Every structure is written in C-alpha cells, then in structure tokens.
Short mmCIF file of C-alpha atoms and ligand atoms in Angstrom, two decimals:
data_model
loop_
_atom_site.label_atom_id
_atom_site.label_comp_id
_atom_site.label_asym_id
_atom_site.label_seq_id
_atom_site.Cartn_x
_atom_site.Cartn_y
_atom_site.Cartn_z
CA UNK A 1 -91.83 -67.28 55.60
CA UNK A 2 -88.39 -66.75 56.34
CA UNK A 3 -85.62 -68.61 54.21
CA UNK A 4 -84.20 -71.16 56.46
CA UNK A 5 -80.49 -72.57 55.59
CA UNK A 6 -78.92 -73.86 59.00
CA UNK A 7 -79.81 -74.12 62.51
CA UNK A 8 -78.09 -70.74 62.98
CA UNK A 9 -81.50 -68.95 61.42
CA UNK A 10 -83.30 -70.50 63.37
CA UNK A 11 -81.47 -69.74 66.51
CA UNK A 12 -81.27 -66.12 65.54
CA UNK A 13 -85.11 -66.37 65.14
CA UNK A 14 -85.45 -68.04 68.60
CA UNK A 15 -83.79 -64.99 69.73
CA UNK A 16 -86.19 -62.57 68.05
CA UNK A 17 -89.05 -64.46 68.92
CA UNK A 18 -88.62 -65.39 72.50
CA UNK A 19 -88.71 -63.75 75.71
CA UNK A 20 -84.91 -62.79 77.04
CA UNK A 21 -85.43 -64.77 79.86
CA UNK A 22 -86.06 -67.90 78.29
CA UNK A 23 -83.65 -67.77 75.05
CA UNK A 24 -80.89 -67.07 77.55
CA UNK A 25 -81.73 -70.25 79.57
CA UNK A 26 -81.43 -72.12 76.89
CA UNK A 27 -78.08 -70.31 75.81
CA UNK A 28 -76.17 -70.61 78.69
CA UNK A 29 -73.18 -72.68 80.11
CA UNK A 30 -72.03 -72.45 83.53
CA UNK A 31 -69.93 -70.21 84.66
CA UNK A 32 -67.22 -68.86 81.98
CA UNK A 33 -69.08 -70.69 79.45
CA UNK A 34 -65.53 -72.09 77.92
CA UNK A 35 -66.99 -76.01 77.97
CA UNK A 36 -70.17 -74.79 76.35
CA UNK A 37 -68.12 -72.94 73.53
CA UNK A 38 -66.03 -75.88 73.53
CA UNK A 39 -68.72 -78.19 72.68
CA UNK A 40 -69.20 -76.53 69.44
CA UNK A 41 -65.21 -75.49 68.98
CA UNK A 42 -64.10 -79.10 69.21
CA UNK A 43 -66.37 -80.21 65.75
CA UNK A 44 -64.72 -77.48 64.04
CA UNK A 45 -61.60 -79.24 64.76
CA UNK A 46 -62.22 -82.59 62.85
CA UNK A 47 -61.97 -82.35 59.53
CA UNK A 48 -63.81 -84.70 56.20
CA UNK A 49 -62.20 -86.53 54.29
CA UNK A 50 -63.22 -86.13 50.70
CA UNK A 51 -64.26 -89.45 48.36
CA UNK A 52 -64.83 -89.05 44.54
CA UNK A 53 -65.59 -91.57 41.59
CA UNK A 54 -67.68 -93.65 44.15
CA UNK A 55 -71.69 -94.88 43.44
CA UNK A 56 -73.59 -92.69 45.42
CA UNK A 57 -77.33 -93.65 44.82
CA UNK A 58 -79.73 -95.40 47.18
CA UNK A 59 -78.33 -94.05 50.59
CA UNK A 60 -79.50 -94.62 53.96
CA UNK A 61 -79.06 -92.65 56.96
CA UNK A 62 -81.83 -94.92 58.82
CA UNK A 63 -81.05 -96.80 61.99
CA UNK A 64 -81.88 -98.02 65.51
CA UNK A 65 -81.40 -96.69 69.01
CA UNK A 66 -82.02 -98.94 71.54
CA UNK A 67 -83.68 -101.33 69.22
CA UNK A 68 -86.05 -98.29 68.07
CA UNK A 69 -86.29 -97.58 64.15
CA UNK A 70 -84.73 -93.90 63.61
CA UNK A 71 -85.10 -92.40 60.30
CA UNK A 72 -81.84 -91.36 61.41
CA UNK A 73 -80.05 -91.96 65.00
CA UNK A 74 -80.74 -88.60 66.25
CA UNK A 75 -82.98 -87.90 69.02
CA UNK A 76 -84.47 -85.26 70.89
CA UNK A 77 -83.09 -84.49 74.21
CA UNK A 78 -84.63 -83.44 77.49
CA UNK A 79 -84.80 -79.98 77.69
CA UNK A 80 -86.28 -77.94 80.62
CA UNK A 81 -88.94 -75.61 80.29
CA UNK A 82 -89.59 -76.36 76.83
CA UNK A 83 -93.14 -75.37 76.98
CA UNK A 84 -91.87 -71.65 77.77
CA UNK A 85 -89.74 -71.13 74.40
CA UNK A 86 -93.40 -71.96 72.74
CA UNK A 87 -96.75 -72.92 74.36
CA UNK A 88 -97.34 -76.38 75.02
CA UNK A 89 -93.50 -76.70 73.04
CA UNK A 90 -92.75 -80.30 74.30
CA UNK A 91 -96.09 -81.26 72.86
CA UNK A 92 -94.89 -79.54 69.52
CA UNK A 93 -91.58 -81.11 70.05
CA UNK A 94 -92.97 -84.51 70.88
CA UNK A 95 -95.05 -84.48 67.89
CA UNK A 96 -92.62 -83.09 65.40
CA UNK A 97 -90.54 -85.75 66.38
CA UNK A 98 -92.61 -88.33 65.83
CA UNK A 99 -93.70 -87.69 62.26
CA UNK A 100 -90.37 -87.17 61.41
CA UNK A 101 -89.21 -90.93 62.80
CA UNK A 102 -86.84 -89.85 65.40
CA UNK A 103 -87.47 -90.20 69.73
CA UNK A 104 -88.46 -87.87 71.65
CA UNK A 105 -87.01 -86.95 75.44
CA UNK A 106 -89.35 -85.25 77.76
CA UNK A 107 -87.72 -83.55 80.50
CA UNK A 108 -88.71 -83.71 84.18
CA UNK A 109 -88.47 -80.46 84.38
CA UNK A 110 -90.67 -79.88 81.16
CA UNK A 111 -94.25 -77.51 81.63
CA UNK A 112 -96.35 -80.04 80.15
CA UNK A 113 -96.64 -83.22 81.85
CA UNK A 114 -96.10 -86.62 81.07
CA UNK A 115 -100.24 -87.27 80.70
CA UNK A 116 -99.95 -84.49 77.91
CA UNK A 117 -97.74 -85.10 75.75
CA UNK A 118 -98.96 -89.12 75.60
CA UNK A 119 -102.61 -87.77 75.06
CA UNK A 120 -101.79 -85.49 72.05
CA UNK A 121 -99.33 -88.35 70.71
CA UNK A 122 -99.25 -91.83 69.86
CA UNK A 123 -95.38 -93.09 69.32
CA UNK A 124 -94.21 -93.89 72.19
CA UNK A 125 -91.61 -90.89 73.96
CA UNK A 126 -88.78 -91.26 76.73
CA UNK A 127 -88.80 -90.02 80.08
CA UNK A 128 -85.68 -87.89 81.37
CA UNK A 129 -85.68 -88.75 85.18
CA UNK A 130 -83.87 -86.41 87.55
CA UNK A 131 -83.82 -88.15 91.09
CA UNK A 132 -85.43 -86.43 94.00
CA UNK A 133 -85.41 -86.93 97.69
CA UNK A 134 -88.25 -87.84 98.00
CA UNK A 135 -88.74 -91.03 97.67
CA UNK A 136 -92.27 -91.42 96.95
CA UNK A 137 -92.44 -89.44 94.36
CA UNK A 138 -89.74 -91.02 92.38
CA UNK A 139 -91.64 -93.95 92.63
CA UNK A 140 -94.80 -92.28 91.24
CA UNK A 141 -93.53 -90.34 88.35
CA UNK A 142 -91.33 -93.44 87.32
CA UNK A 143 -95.12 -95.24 87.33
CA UNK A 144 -96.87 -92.70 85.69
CA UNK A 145 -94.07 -93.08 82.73
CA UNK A 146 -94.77 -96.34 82.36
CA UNK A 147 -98.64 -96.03 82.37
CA UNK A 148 -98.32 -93.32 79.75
CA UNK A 149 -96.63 -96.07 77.92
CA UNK A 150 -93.18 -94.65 77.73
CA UNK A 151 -90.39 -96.25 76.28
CA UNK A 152 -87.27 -95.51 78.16
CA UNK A 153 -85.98 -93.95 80.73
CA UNK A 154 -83.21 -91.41 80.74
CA UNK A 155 -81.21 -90.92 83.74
CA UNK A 156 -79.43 -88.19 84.09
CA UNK A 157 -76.74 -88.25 86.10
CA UNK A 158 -75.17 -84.88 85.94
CA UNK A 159 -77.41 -82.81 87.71
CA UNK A 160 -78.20 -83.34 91.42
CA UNK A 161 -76.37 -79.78 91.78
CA UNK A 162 -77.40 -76.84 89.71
CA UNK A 163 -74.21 -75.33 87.30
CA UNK A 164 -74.28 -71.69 88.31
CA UNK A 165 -75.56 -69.70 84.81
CA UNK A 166 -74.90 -66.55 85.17
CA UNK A 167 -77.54 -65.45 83.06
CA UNK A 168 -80.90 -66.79 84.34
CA UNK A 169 -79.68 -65.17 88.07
CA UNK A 170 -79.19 -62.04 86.23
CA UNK A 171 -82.80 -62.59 84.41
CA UNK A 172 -84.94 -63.68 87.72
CA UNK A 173 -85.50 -67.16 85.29
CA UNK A 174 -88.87 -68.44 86.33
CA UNK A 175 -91.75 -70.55 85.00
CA UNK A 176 -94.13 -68.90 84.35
CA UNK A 177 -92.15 -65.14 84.43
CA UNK A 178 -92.79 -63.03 86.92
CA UNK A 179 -94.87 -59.86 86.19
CA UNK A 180 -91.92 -57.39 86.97
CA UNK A 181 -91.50 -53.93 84.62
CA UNK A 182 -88.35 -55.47 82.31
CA UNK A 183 -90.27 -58.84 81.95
CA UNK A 184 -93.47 -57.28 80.88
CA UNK A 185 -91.90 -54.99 78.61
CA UNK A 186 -89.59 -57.84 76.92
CA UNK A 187 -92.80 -59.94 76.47
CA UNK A 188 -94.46 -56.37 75.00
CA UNK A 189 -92.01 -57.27 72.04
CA UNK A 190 -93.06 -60.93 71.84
CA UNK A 191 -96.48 -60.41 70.91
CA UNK A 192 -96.66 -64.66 69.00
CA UNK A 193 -95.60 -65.86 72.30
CA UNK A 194 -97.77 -63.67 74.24
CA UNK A 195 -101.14 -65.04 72.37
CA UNK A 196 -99.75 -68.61 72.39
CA UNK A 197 -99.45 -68.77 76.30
CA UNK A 198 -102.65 -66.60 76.68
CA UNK A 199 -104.39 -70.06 74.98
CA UNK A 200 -103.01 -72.45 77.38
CA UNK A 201 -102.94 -73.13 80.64
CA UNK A 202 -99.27 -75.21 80.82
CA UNK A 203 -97.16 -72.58 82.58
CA UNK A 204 -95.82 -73.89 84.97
CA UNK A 205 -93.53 -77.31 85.77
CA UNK A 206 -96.81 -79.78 84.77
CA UNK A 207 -94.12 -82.74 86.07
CA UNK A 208 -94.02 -82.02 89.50
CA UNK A 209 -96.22 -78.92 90.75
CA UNK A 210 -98.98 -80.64 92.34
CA UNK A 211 -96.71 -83.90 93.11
CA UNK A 212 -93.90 -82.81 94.88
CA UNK A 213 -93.65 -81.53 98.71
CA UNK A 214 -91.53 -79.24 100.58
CA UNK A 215 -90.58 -76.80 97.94
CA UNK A 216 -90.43 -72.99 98.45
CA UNK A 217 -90.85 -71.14 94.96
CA UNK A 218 -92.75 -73.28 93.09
CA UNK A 219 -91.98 -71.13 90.00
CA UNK A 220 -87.91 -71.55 89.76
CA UNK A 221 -85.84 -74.34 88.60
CA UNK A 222 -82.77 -73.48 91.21
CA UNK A 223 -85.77 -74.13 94.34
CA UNK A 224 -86.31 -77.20 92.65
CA UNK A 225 -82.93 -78.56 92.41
CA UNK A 226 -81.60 -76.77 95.55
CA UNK A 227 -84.31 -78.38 97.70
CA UNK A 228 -85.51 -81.35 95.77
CA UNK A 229 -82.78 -83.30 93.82
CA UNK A 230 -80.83 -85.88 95.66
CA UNK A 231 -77.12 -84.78 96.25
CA UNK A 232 -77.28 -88.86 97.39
CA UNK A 233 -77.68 -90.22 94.57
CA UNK A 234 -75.31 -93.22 93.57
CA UNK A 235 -74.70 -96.66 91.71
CA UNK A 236 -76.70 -98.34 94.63
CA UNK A 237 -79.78 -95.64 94.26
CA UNK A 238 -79.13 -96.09 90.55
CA UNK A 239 -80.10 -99.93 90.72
CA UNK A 240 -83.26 -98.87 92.59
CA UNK A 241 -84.19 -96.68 90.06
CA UNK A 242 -83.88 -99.61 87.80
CA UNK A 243 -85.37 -102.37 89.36
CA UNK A 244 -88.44 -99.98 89.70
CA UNK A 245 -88.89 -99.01 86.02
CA UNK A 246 -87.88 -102.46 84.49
CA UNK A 247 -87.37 -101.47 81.07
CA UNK A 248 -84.43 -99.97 78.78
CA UNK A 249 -82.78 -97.27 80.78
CA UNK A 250 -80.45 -94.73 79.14
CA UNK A 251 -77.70 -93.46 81.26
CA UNK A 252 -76.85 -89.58 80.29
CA UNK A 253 -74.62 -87.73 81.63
CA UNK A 254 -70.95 -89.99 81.15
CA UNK A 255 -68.00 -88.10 80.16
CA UNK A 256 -65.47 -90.60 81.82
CA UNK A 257 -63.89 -93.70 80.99
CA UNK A 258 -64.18 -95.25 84.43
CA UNK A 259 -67.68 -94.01 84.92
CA UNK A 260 -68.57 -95.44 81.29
CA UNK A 261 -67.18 -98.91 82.41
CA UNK A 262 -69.23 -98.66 85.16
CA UNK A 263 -72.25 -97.79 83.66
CA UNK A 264 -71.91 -100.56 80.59
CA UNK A 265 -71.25 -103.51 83.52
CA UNK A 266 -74.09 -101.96 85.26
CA UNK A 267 -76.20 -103.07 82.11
CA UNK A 268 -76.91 -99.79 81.06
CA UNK A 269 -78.96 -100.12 76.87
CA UNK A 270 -76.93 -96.89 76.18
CA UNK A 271 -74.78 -94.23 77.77
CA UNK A 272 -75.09 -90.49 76.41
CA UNK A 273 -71.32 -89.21 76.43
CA UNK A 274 -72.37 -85.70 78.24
CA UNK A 275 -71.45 -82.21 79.62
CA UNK A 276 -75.04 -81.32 79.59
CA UNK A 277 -74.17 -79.03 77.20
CA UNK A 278 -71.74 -77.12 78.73
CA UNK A 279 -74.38 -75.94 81.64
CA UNK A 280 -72.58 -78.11 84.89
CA UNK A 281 -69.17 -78.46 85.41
CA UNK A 282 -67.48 -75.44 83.71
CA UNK A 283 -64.65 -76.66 83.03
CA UNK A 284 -64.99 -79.98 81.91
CA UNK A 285 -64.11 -81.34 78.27
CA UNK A 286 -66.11 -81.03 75.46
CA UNK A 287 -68.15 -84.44 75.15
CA UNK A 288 -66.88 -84.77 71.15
CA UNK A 289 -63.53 -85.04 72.51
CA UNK A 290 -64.03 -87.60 75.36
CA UNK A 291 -65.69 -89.95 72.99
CA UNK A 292 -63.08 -91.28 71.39
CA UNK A 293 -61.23 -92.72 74.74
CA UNK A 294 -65.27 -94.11 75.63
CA UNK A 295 -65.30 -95.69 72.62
CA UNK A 296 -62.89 -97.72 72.87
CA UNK A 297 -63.19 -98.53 76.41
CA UNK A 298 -67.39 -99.49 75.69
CA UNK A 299 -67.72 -100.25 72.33
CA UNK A 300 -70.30 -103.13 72.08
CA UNK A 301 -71.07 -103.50 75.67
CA UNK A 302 -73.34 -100.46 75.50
CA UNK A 303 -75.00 -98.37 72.92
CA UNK A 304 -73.31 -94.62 73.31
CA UNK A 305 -74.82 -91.61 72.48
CA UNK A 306 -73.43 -88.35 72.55
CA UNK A 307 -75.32 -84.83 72.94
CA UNK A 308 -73.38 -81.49 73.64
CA UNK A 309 -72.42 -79.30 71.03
CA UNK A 310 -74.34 -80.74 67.58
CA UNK A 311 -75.45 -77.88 65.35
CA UNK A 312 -75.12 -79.62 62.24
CA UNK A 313 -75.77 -82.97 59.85
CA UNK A 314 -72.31 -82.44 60.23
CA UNK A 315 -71.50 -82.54 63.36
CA UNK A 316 -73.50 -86.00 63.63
CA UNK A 317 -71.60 -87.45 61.10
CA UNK A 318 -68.76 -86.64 63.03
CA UNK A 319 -69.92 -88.17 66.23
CA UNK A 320 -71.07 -91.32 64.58
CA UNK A 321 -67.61 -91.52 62.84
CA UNK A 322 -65.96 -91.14 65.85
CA UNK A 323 -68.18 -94.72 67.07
CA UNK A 324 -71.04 -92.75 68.33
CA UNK A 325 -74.12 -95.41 67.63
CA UNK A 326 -76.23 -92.45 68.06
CA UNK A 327 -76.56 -88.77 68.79
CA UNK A 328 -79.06 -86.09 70.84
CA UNK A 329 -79.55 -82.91 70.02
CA UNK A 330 -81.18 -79.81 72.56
CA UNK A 331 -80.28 -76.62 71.86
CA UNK A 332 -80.71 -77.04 68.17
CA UNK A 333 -84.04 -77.92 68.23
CA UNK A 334 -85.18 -75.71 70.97
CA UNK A 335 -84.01 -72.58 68.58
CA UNK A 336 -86.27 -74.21 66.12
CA UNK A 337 -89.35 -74.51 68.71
CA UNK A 338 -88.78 -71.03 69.67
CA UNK A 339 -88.73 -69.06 66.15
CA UNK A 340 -91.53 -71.37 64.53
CA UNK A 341 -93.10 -73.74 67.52
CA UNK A 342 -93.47 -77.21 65.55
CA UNK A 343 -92.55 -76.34 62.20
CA UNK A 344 -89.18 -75.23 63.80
CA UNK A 345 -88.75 -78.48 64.97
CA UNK A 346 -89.51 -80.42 61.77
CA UNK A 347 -87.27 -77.78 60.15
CA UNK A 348 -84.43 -78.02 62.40
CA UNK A 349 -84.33 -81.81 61.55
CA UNK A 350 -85.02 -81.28 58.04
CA UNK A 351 -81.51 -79.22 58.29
CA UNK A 352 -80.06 -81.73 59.84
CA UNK A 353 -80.87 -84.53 57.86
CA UNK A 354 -80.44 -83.01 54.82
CA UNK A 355 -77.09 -82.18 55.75
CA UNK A 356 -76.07 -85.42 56.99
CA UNK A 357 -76.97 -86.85 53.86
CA UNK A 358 -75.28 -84.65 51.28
CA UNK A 359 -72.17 -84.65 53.85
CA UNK A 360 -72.50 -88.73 53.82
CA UNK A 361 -72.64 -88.98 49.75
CA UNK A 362 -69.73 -86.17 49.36
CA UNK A 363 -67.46 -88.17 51.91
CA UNK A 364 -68.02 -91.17 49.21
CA UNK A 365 -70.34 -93.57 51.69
CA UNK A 366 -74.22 -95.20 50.86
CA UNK A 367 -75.15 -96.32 54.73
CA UNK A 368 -74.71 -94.45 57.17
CA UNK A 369 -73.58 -97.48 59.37
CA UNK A 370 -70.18 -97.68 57.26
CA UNK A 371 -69.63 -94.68 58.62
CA UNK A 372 -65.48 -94.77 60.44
CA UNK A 373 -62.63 -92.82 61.55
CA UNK A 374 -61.42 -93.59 57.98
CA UNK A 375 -64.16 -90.98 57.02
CA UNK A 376 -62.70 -88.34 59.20
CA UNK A 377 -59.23 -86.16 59.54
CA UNK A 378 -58.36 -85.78 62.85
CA UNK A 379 -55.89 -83.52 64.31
CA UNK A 380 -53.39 -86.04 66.25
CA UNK A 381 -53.35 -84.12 69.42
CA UNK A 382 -57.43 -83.87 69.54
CA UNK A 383 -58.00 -85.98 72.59
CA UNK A 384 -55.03 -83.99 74.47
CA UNK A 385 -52.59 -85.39 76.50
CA UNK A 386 -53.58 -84.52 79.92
CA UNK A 387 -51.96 -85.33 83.13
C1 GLV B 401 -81.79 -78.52 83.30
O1 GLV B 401 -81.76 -79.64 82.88
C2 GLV B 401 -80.90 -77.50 82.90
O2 GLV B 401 -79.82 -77.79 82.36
O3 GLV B 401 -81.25 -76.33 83.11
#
C-alpha cells in the first residue's frame, strides 16, 4: 500500500493506473490551458496568517450546504465519465462520499446511471443537469432524479459549447475506448483497470444512451454536446428547468458579478463560482480570484460555492475565508478514484480534511465558520484591476 501524503500521490497514481486517454480528460483545460493552471496558481498567491497562544481543542470543521449536514462543506462535483477512471467509479465515488458525510454530484454525462448509483446507495446524491434540445428528455431525466430520490439539482451553466481540449482530440477520447493498436496497447499496461471493466457492464454514458435521439457516435462526449446540448439555453429556459424539478437547485457555472446577481434574484439555494475547471473559456479568470468581487455582491442572498482549482485542506480554507459558504472539488478526487477506485476517494478526503483541520488550528481558529479574511494575507492587487 503506497504511502499517501497529498492529493499529488494520488494524482501521480491516477496517472500510472489509468488509461492515457482517460487521465488526460480529466487533466485538461481548454485550449492553452493558462485558466486551468491559473486555478491552482491563484491559491498559491494567498497567503495564512499565523495565530499562536490561542485554545485550540474541540474544533469543528462540520457544516451545512444547502441545509445538508457536511462533515465538512466540501462536496463532490460532477465529473464526466467517471465510471472510466475506475469501473462503476461514480458508484465508488457516490458511496465514498457518503460514509464520509459529504454530497455527492453525479454527472449527466457519468457511465453509470442515475438508477445505479441510488440502488447501491442510500444518502441521498445530486443531479448535475446539462440541458439538451430535446425537450422531452429533459423532462424525463429531471423525473427520473427525483424518483431516485435526489436531492438537488445542479445546473450547469457553462457548457452548452464544448471548450476545445487539445488532448482528448489528440487521444480519439471515447466511452468505452475504441479498440485501435495505441489504445489496446496503453490498456496492455493497465492490467487493474482492465479486470475491473471486464466485471461490469457500465461502459458507456448509462445517463442518456438508450434515452436520447438523434445522436451520431454514441461513444464520444463532443457528438453529445455538438448535437445534443442546447446552445438556447437562457434565464427563461432556466425557470423551466425549475418549475419542473421543484426542489433546491444549485446554479454552477457563475464567474460574474452581474450573472451572480442574476442568479441570487432568480432564487437560486447556491451559486458555484466556476471556470469548470479551466476546461471552457480559456482565458477566463481563475474562479478563487472572482470570488471575492461575488462575495460581496451575493453574500446572504445565496449560498456560493466555489470549485476550480482546490488541491488542498488548504486551498478550502482559503475559499471559505475568502466568504465561500462552501466548496467542490473534481479533479482531486477523480485522481483518487483512478489510483485506488473507492479507497482513493475516502483517501483523497481524508487528505483534505485532515489538512483543513491542522491548517484551521495553526491559523489560531476552533469552528470552521469563524473562518474570515482576517485569517488570510492577501496580496493587494489579487483581484486585478482590469479594464
Ligand atoms: C464535461 O463536463 C467536461 O468538462 O468534459
């Protein structure tokens, strides 16, 4: 058993462990890639400020998102093809998340379906809705979320075009892999993963094959969102979506201050401040950087989240200090999925919260919800002065 410290080991396992095609997908940005290095770049820039002499027994990093007990207030974010960095890996995910108290995000476009991961779970998940044309089966899936007693929905808003990745065109990125001479090869020196998805028969988008029409490949995420996704899709379609599903509806995707307005007087429960991890608009500012100008256009009219760019307890200390009232993490969980399936996942919180913790106590605070900017040392030019 290999000694695990950060979420770096594990991502360096992931990239043992995994099939090229599949680490890359989860390692890319769009285009240059400088938002998705940015995402990571910007933490570095905030600094801790140091508190001594002060009782640090009894702490608490507990909380609530969206009125949800959180052992602490990070959750797991949609990722796509998740059940391709491990079999049946949202499952895994789902259920590492739920014995470790934090939510759980299943993607649209995950491998297993919704039906799945409720059957092999009992805490109720969230469903990541990306909106389609059609119509129909909007309606459906947002119904079949609700019957498989989900808890939220999470609309993401800043995807109905594909960021170009440079990577996954240069791979042939497809779920599941095609059977071409590199690809059988790279999975050659996979052998874990080989066995696992030998064993099941989730291998391909469990979401939507079967339940949406009119699309070409079948196998390839840029069919899907090329063909299917709705490039219509606006504050009017947005209230549809709502009225439909009827319950607490997360807003991801918000990395401006008008659009955050927008989305709090919309009624949104929470808005995750959002680059999609650097993997749409190249380009764009890292999301740790935009919060602070959210905050204190939203604070208290919605809860806001932020994802993009968390590797670290760290790093969501940082957030929350910044007013975050909650954080997602992807990629850092997905490296854990891919070098140990669930154990990963339980370990890449375990990381996490163990850092967030010690971090907490050494920056002189008990609860984590006295967490402030008076925690923090922040360059004065970090939010930029842009024209
Ligand atoms: C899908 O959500 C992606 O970012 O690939």
């Amino acid at each position: 058993m290999p000694v695990i410290t950060c979420i770096d080991d594990l991502k360096r396992l992931h990239a043992r462990r995994t099939p090229r095609m599949f680490y890359d997908y989860a390692e890319s940005g769009s285009y240059t890639e400088q938002t998705f290095r940015e995402n990571v770049t910007d933490f570095e820039k905030i600094r801790l400020r140091q508190k001594v002499a002060v009782d640090m027994s009894n702490r608490s990093i507990a909380g609530e998102m969206i009125g949800t007990p959180v052992t602490m207030p990070v959750a797991l974010a949609p990722v796509g093809l998740t059940g391709m960095q491990s079999a049946d890996g949202e499952i895994k995910a789902a259920r590492a998340a739920e014995k470790f108290g934090v939510p759980f995000t299943l993607s649209t476009m995950s491998i297993c379906s919704i039906e799945d991961v409720a059957a092999q779970t009992t805490a109720p998940f969230w469903f990541q809705l990306y909106v389609m044309r059609d119509e129909d089966f909007v309606d459906r899936v947002i119904d079949r979320a609700r019957a498989a007693g989900c808890s939220a929905l999470v609309l993401t808003l800043d995807l109905q075009i594909l960021g170009q990745r440079h990577k996954d065109l240069k791979n042939g990125l497809s779920a599941p892999p095609k059977l071409t001479i590199p690809n059988i090869l790279n999975m050659m020196t996979k052998p874990e993963w080989c066995l696992g998805m030998l064993g099941t028969r989730r291998r391909s988008f469990g979401n939507i094959v079967g339940h949406a029409k009119g699309v070409g490949d079948l196998s390839s995420l840029s069919s899907w969102t090329a063909e299917q996704f709705d490039p219509q899709l606006d504050w009017k379609k947005i209230a549809r979506i709502r009225d439909r599903w009827g319950g607490k509806l997360i807003l991801k995707g918000v990395l401006d201050v008008e659009d955050a307005q927008r989305a709090a007087d919309f009624g949104a429960d929470a808005i995750v401040v959002s680059n999609h991890g650097g993997r749409q608009l190249d380009g764009a500012l890292s999301s740790i950087r935009m919060l602070p100008s959210i905050v204190r256009a939203v604070k208290g009219k919605t809860e806001i989240w932020l994802d993009s760019g968390i590797r670290s307890g760290q790093d969501v200390l940082k957030a929350l200090a910044l007013g975050a009232d909650g954080t997602m993490i992807g990629r850092s969980y997905i490296y854990g999925l891919g070098a140990m399936g669930e154990a990963g996942v339980t370990t890449a919180l375990e990381v996490i919260r163990k850092e967030l913790d010690t971090t907490m106590a050494l920056c002189g605070e008990r609860d984590i919800r006295n967490l402030g900017p008076h925690n923090l040392l922040v360059p004065k030019d970090f939010e930029g002065d842009w024209a």
